[in-house]
């Protein structure tokens, strides 16, 4: 096995086997003028990711990694160019958008998904789960096209003992689906609320929202309580009981309520800003996922980067744990016929940009 294949296998196993990997939160913010912003955090507390953005031109050829470490699985050539944020290797795109406006992203999904076992007879149609986003963005312009093609491939783990992931796919119109593979079969769920976290499965999270039927925006009380009157200590008491921990169910509920009841933004730019503000409420401080003194590193945060994609204007925005200054990639500036395949680190300097205030 050559060095390149060894690196790919090791990187895939490191992410998929870690119990702390990819505790991410996704939301979808829509503006009143019709724009759709697909946004998410990328949370991983095990180690610092080698995170990068990658630009893939039309005609770029890729091949899937297999459990034996060879890149001899499904081969596919890009019909559409795309831009994605990847971890460890440019092949492992976590979240991206193609030139047709289709967005795809993966989220950690341990213990509840189940792929078909790898079969050597299906080598040429076997696709590693960490390369599904690249396959979707390379080949398709709509959700229905993905649904029609998914049974022609076999999505596999690079390591059979590794955890599974599930996927979010979004069109510029705002239509979004969640794809989960359970018992070896792909299931698609229309995601009208536009929120996604991790385990359990998406239908369970939607049912769980009913446990919070009492929550509402605004105030609560005053309420007569026998001989006394109960009064809220401050504004926002209607959300008393909104879960504040970092488990996937709690992050799903928190993101869903904050997204739903935030003031509707008027345009794509305002929706992008709002997406970052909402996701600040689910950012994971480093260490809270571990017992005291057991955090494995000294990174600034477990939320390593946050992305918000404007599917109307084809702009990708992101900030990182090192630098929360928002950076943007305008896909209209990219000629996907002529641009070479390339990838670059998300941070050229791992330090927060600070602008001094000039005092006259």
Short mmCIF file of C-alpha atoms in Angstrom, two decimals:
data_model
loop_
_atom_site.label_atom_id
_atom_site.label_comp_id
_atom_site.label_asym_id
_atom_site.label_seq_id
_atom_site.Cartn_x
_atom_site.Cartn_y
_atom_site.Cartn_z
CA UNK A 1 0.00 0.00 0.00
CA UNK A 2 1.45 3.38 -0.90
CA UNK A 3 1.77 6.32 1.49
CA UNK A 4 -1.21 8.16 0.02
CA UNK A 5 -3.53 5.18 0.56
CA UNK A 6 -2.20 4.68 4.09
CA UNK A 7 -2.93 8.31 4.96
CA UNK A 8 -6.46 8.04 3.59
CA UNK A 9 -7.22 4.87 5.50
CA UNK A 10 -5.79 6.20 8.76
CA UNK A 11 -7.68 9.49 8.45
CA UNK A 12 -10.99 7.77 7.78
CA UNK A 13 -10.59 5.37 10.68
CA UNK A 14 -9.54 8.14 13.08
CA UNK A 15 -12.71 10.13 12.50
CA UNK A 16 -15.24 7.35 12.25
CA UNK A 17 -14.01 5.34 15.23
CA UNK A 18 -13.81 8.21 17.70
CA UNK A 19 -16.76 8.43 20.14
CA UNK A 20 -16.39 12.22 20.22
CA UNK A 21 -16.43 12.74 16.47
CA UNK A 22 -18.71 15.06 14.56
CA UNK A 23 -21.25 16.13 17.17
CA UNK A 24 -22.52 18.69 14.68
CA UNK A 25 -25.64 20.86 14.41
CA UNK A 26 -27.29 21.94 11.16
CA UNK A 27 -29.95 24.60 10.58
CA UNK A 28 -31.63 26.15 7.53
CA UNK A 29 -32.54 29.83 7.56
CA UNK A 30 -34.88 31.26 4.91
CA UNK A 31 -35.34 34.94 4.18
CA UNK A 32 -38.63 36.59 3.32
CA UNK A 33 -37.38 37.28 -0.22
CA UNK A 34 -36.83 33.56 -0.93
CA UNK A 35 -33.17 32.91 -0.11
CA UNK A 36 -32.07 29.69 1.58
CA UNK A 37 -29.05 29.50 3.90
CA UNK A 38 -27.85 25.99 4.78
CA UNK A 39 -25.61 26.26 7.83
CA UNK A 40 -23.92 23.96 10.33
CA UNK A 41 -21.22 23.54 12.93
CA UNK A 42 -18.43 20.97 12.61
CA UNK A 43 -17.70 19.72 16.11
CA UNK A 44 -14.96 17.28 16.98
CA UNK A 45 -13.13 17.26 20.28
CA UNK A 46 -10.71 14.37 19.76
CA UNK A 47 -7.96 16.37 18.06
CA UNK A 48 -7.40 19.33 15.81
CA UNK A 49 -8.63 18.61 12.31
CA UNK A 50 -6.63 19.30 9.20
CA UNK A 51 -9.51 21.34 7.80
CA UNK A 52 -9.45 22.81 4.31
CA UNK A 53 -11.62 24.13 1.52
CA UNK A 54 -11.39 22.31 -1.77
CA UNK A 55 -12.33 23.45 -5.27
CA UNK A 56 -13.22 20.66 -7.68
CA UNK A 57 -13.59 21.39 -11.42
CA UNK A 58 -15.83 19.68 -13.93
CA UNK A 59 -14.22 16.54 -15.28
CA UNK A 60 -12.28 15.78 -12.10
CA UNK A 61 -11.98 12.02 -11.56
CA UNK A 62 -12.28 10.39 -8.13
CA UNK A 63 -12.34 6.84 -6.85
CA UNK A 64 -13.63 5.47 -3.57
CA UNK A 65 -11.49 4.13 -0.78
CA UNK A 66 -12.15 0.50 0.18
CA UNK A 67 -11.76 -1.37 3.49
CA UNK A 68 -8.52 -2.95 2.25
CA UNK A 69 -6.97 0.53 1.97
CA UNK A 70 -7.02 0.57 -1.81
CA UNK A 71 -8.69 3.34 -3.80
CA UNK A 72 -10.31 0.82 -6.13
CA UNK A 73 -14.00 1.34 -5.41
CA UNK A 74 -16.60 3.34 -7.30
CA UNK A 75 -15.05 5.75 -9.78
CA UNK A 76 -16.87 8.94 -10.74
CA UNK A 77 -16.16 12.04 -12.79
CA UNK A 78 -17.54 15.46 -11.94
CA UNK A 79 -20.39 16.64 -14.14
CA UNK A 80 -20.58 19.69 -11.87
CA UNK A 81 -17.83 21.66 -10.24
CA UNK A 82 -18.14 22.28 -6.54
CA UNK A 83 -16.62 23.86 -3.45
CA UNK A 84 -16.50 22.00 -0.16
CA UNK A 85 -15.04 22.08 3.31
CA UNK A 86 -13.09 18.90 4.00
CA UNK A 87 -11.26 17.29 6.91
CA UNK A 88 -7.91 15.51 6.85
CA UNK A 89 -7.97 14.88 3.11
CA UNK A 90 -9.62 16.79 0.22
CA UNK A 91 -11.57 13.62 -0.64
CA UNK A 92 -13.40 13.80 2.70
CA UNK A 93 -15.79 16.69 2.02
CA UNK A 94 -18.02 17.30 5.04
CA UNK A 95 -20.13 20.13 3.59
CA UNK A 96 -20.24 21.60 0.12
CA UNK A 97 -22.24 23.05 -2.77
CA UNK A 98 -22.00 22.48 -6.50
CA UNK A 99 -22.43 24.93 -9.36
CA UNK A 100 -26.05 23.77 -9.86
CA UNK A 101 -26.83 25.01 -6.34
CA UNK A 102 -27.20 21.57 -4.72
CA UNK A 103 -25.78 21.39 -1.21
CA UNK A 104 -24.80 18.22 0.66
CA UNK A 105 -23.36 17.56 4.11
CA UNK A 106 -22.65 14.63 6.41
CA UNK A 107 -23.30 14.36 10.15
CA UNK A 108 -22.14 11.73 12.64
CA UNK A 109 -24.80 9.03 13.24
CA UNK A 110 -23.46 6.33 15.59
CA UNK A 111 -25.36 3.24 16.74
CA UNK A 112 -28.50 3.86 14.69
CA UNK A 113 -27.37 3.51 11.07
CA UNK A 114 -26.30 0.29 9.39
CA UNK A 115 -24.72 -0.04 5.94
CA UNK A 116 -24.62 -3.17 3.86
CA UNK A 117 -21.49 -5.25 4.58
CA UNK A 118 -18.75 -4.74 2.02
CA UNK A 119 -18.82 -7.37 -0.71
CA UNK A 120 -15.78 -7.73 -2.96
CA UNK A 121 -18.11 -8.62 -5.83
CA UNK A 122 -19.54 -5.08 -5.54
CA UNK A 123 -16.15 -3.38 -5.54
CA UNK A 124 -16.85 -1.21 -8.57
CA UNK A 125 -20.06 0.22 -7.05
CA UNK A 126 -18.80 0.53 -3.45
CA UNK A 127 -18.62 4.08 -2.10
CA UNK A 128 -17.04 5.07 1.23
CA UNK A 129 -19.45 7.04 3.40
CA UNK A 130 -16.95 9.88 3.80
CA UNK A 131 -16.93 10.33 0.01
CA UNK A 132 -20.71 10.38 -0.49
CA UNK A 133 -20.87 14.19 -0.32
CA UNK A 134 -18.25 14.43 -3.09
CA UNK A 135 -20.19 11.91 -5.17
CA UNK A 136 -23.47 13.81 -4.75
CA UNK A 137 -21.95 17.18 -5.58
CA UNK A 138 -20.05 15.75 -8.56
CA UNK A 139 -22.97 14.06 -10.22
CA UNK A 140 -26.34 15.59 -9.38
CA UNK A 141 -28.33 18.82 -9.51
CA UNK A 142 -31.44 17.80 -7.57
CA UNK A 143 -32.62 15.69 -4.65
CA UNK A 144 -34.73 13.50 -6.90
CA UNK A 145 -31.68 12.63 -9.00
CA UNK A 146 -29.85 11.49 -5.86
CA UNK A 147 -32.84 9.40 -4.79
CA UNK A 148 -32.96 7.73 -8.22
CA UNK A 149 -29.24 6.92 -8.23
CA UNK A 150 -28.64 5.83 -4.64
CA UNK A 151 -29.63 2.20 -5.18
CA UNK A 152 -26.97 1.92 -7.89
CA UNK A 153 -24.17 2.26 -5.32
CA UNK A 154 -23.29 0.45 -2.10
CA UNK A 155 -22.31 2.84 0.68
CA UNK A 156 -19.76 1.23 2.99
CA UNK A 157 -17.55 1.83 6.00
CA UNK A 158 -13.84 1.95 5.32
CA UNK A 159 -13.53 0.18 8.67
CA UNK A 160 -16.40 -2.28 9.32
CA UNK A 161 -16.29 -1.49 13.06
CA UNK A 162 -16.61 2.25 12.54
CA UNK A 163 -19.70 4.33 13.26
CA UNK A 164 -22.07 5.49 10.54
CA UNK A 165 -23.05 8.93 9.31
CA UNK A 166 -26.19 10.42 7.80
CA UNK A 167 -26.60 13.19 5.25
CA UNK A 168 -28.46 16.43 4.60
CA UNK A 169 -29.18 17.44 0.97
CA UNK A 170 -30.61 20.88 0.14
CA UNK A 171 -31.83 22.54 -3.04
CA UNK A 172 -31.82 26.32 -3.69
CA UNK A 173 -35.63 26.25 -3.45
CA UNK A 174 -35.30 25.34 0.22
CA UNK A 175 -36.36 21.72 -0.19
CA UNK A 176 -34.22 19.56 2.06
CA UNK A 177 -34.04 15.85 2.83
CA UNK A 178 -32.19 13.75 5.37
CA UNK A 179 -30.76 10.46 4.11
CA UNK A 180 -30.16 7.66 6.62
CA UNK A 181 -29.09 4.11 5.88
CA UNK A 182 -30.71 1.65 8.28
CA UNK A 183 -30.63 -2.15 7.83
CA UNK A 184 -28.66 -1.56 4.66
CA UNK A 185 -31.43 0.45 3.00
CA UNK A 186 -31.38 4.21 2.28
CA UNK A 187 -34.27 6.18 3.74
CA UNK A 188 -35.12 9.74 2.73
CA UNK A 189 -37.05 12.10 5.00
CA UNK A 190 -38.36 15.47 3.91
CA UNK A 191 -36.88 17.96 6.39
CA UNK A 192 -39.37 20.81 6.48
CA UNK A 193 -37.96 22.20 9.71
CA UNK A 194 -34.41 22.26 8.32
CA UNK A 195 -32.59 21.09 11.48
CA UNK A 196 -30.27 18.10 11.86
CA UNK A 197 -27.92 16.82 14.56
CA UNK A 198 -26.83 13.25 15.27
CA UNK A 199 -28.36 10.12 16.81
CA UNK A 200 -31.08 8.90 17.17
CA UNK A 201 -32.70 8.92 13.74
CA UNK A 202 -34.37 11.95 12.21
CA UNK A 203 -37.99 10.73 12.75
CA UNK A 204 -37.23 10.28 16.48
CA UNK A 205 -35.99 13.87 16.76
CA UNK A 206 -39.15 15.17 15.10
CA UNK A 207 -41.32 13.18 17.51
CA UNK A 208 -39.26 14.40 20.46
CA UNK A 209 -40.18 18.01 19.66
CA UNK A 210 -43.63 17.19 21.04
CA UNK A 211 -42.07 16.97 24.50
CA UNK A 212 -41.59 20.75 24.33
CA UNK A 213 -45.10 21.74 23.28
CA UNK A 214 -45.22 24.12 26.27
CA UNK A 215 -42.41 26.34 24.99
CA UNK A 216 -43.20 29.62 23.27
CA UNK A 217 -41.41 32.85 22.47
CA UNK A 218 -41.85 35.89 24.62
CA UNK A 219 -42.79 36.14 28.27
CA UNK A 220 -44.70 34.06 30.78
CA UNK A 221 -46.89 35.10 33.68
CA UNK A 222 -47.72 36.75 35.92
CA UNK A 223 -49.62 33.76 37.31
CA UNK A 224 -51.78 33.57 40.38
CA UNK A 225 -50.35 30.92 42.71
CA UNK A 226 -52.76 30.57 45.58
CA UNK A 227 -52.42 33.67 47.75
CA UNK A 228 -49.35 34.97 45.83
CA UNK A 229 -48.49 35.98 42.29
CA UNK A 230 -45.59 34.45 40.39
CA UNK A 231 -43.68 36.73 38.04
CA UNK A 232 -40.85 36.03 35.62
CA UNK A 233 -37.43 37.39 36.58
CA UNK A 234 -36.91 38.73 33.06
CA UNK A 235 -37.90 38.51 29.42
CA UNK A 236 -37.94 35.26 27.47
CA UNK A 237 -39.59 33.18 30.19
CA UNK A 238 -41.67 31.40 27.57
CA UNK A 239 -38.57 29.35 26.77
CA UNK A 240 -38.08 28.09 30.31
CA UNK A 241 -37.30 24.40 29.92
CA UNK A 242 -35.40 24.71 26.63
CA UNK A 243 -32.61 22.14 27.00
CA UNK A 244 -29.12 23.59 27.29
CA UNK A 245 -26.84 20.55 27.21
CA UNK A 246 -24.81 19.34 24.23
CA UNK A 247 -26.43 15.97 23.53
CA UNK A 248 -27.81 15.59 19.98
CA UNK A 249 -31.49 15.61 21.11
CA UNK A 250 -30.99 18.80 23.15
CA UNK A 251 -29.07 20.56 20.39
CA UNK A 252 -31.81 19.58 17.92
CA UNK A 253 -34.55 21.05 20.13
CA UNK A 254 -32.57 24.19 20.94
CA UNK A 255 -31.69 24.84 17.30
CA UNK A 256 -35.23 24.12 16.11
CA UNK A 257 -36.89 26.56 18.52
CA UNK A 258 -34.34 29.34 18.07
CA UNK A 259 -34.47 29.01 14.28
CA UNK A 260 -38.26 28.88 14.16
CA UNK A 261 -38.91 31.85 16.41
CA UNK A 262 -36.11 34.19 15.35
CA UNK A 263 -37.28 37.24 13.45
CA UNK A 264 -37.50 36.32 9.74
CA UNK A 265 -34.58 37.98 7.91
CA UNK A 266 -35.38 40.13 4.90
CA UNK A 267 -32.62 38.98 2.55
CA UNK A 268 -29.84 36.44 2.06
CA UNK A 269 -27.15 38.52 3.75
CA UNK A 270 -29.23 39.00 6.89
CA UNK A 271 -30.16 35.31 6.86
CA UNK A 272 -26.48 34.39 6.73
CA UNK A 273 -25.74 36.59 9.75
CA UNK A 274 -28.70 35.13 11.61
CA UNK A 275 -27.52 31.59 10.89
CA UNK A 276 -24.17 32.26 12.55
CA UNK A 277 -25.91 33.87 15.54
CA UNK A 278 -28.26 30.91 16.03
CA UNK A 279 -25.40 28.42 15.77
CA UNK A 280 -23.51 30.31 18.49
CA UNK A 281 -26.07 28.75 20.84
CA UNK A 282 -24.82 25.24 20.08
CA UNK A 283 -21.07 25.89 19.91
CA UNK A 284 -19.28 23.34 22.06
CA UNK A 285 -16.60 24.70 24.41
CA UNK A 286 -13.63 22.35 24.57
CA UNK A 287 -13.68 20.12 27.62
CA UNK A 288 -17.40 19.94 28.41
CA UNK A 289 -17.66 16.56 26.67
CA UNK A 290 -15.07 15.05 29.02
CA UNK A 291 -14.61 14.50 32.73
CA UNK A 292 -12.67 17.22 34.53
CA UNK A 293 -9.01 17.06 33.57
CA UNK A 294 -9.62 14.55 30.78
CA UNK A 295 -9.82 16.87 27.75
CA UNK A 296 -7.29 15.40 25.28
CA UNK A 297 -5.81 18.60 23.88
CA UNK A 298 -5.61 22.36 24.18
CA UNK A 299 -7.55 23.45 21.09
CA UNK A 300 -9.59 26.65 21.43
CA UNK A 301 -12.92 24.85 20.90
CA UNK A 302 -14.60 21.58 20.01
CA UNK A 303 -16.62 23.48 17.37
CA UNK A 304 -13.77 23.64 14.90
CA UNK A 305 -15.56 25.51 12.14
CA UNK A 306 -18.98 26.84 11.17
CA UNK A 307 -20.26 27.24 7.62
CA UNK A 308 -23.27 29.05 6.14
CA UNK A 309 -24.02 28.69 2.43
CA UNK A 310 -26.23 31.11 0.51
CA UNK A 311 -27.80 28.86 -2.14
CA UNK A 312 -29.47 31.80 -3.89
CA UNK A 313 -26.32 33.85 -4.48
CA UNK A 314 -23.87 30.91 -4.45
CA UNK A 315 -21.68 32.22 -1.65
CA UNK A 316 -20.04 30.12 1.05
CA UNK A 317 -19.24 31.78 4.38
CA UNK A 318 -17.24 30.26 7.22
CA UNK A 319 -15.34 31.00 10.39
CA UNK A 320 -13.15 28.75 12.53
CA UNK A 321 -12.29 28.14 16.16
CA UNK A 322 -9.09 30.11 15.64
CA UNK A 323 -10.55 33.07 13.80
CA UNK A 324 -14.22 33.98 14.00
CA UNK A 325 -13.84 36.60 11.27
CA UNK A 326 -16.25 35.47 8.56
CA UNK A 327 -14.60 34.65 5.24
CA UNK A 328 -16.46 34.09 1.98
CA UNK A 329 -16.06 32.22 -1.30
CA UNK A 330 -18.10 33.55 -4.22
CA UNK A 331 -18.72 30.61 -6.53
CA UNK A 332 -19.56 33.01 -9.37
CA UNK A 333 -15.87 33.93 -9.41
CA UNK A 334 -14.86 30.34 -10.22
CA UNK A 335 -14.70 29.01 -13.78
CA UNK A 336 -15.35 25.34 -13.06
CA UNK A 337 -14.24 24.39 -16.58
CA UNK A 338 -10.78 25.95 -16.33
CA UNK A 339 -10.00 26.03 -12.60
CA UNK A 340 -7.52 23.37 -11.45
CA UNK A 341 -8.35 21.00 -8.62
CA UNK A 342 -7.02 22.59 -5.43
CA UNK A 343 -7.34 22.73 -1.66
CA UNK A 344 -6.19 25.22 0.95
CA UNK A 345 -6.28 25.45 4.77
CA UNK A 346 -9.24 27.27 6.29
CA UNK A 347 -6.84 29.37 8.35
CA UNK A 348 -3.64 30.71 6.84
CA UNK A 349 -2.79 32.07 10.30
CA UNK A 350 -4.36 30.39 13.34
CA UNK A 351 -5.03 33.57 15.23
CA UNK A 352 -8.09 35.75 15.73
CA UNK A 353 -8.19 38.86 13.53
CA UNK A 354 -8.50 41.91 15.78
CA UNK A 355 -8.96 45.40 14.40
CA UNK A 356 -7.74 48.15 16.74
CA UNK A 357 -10.12 51.05 17.26
CA UNK A 358 -8.52 54.29 16.15
CA UNK A 359 -9.02 57.07 18.69
CA UNK A 360 -8.77 60.63 17.44
#
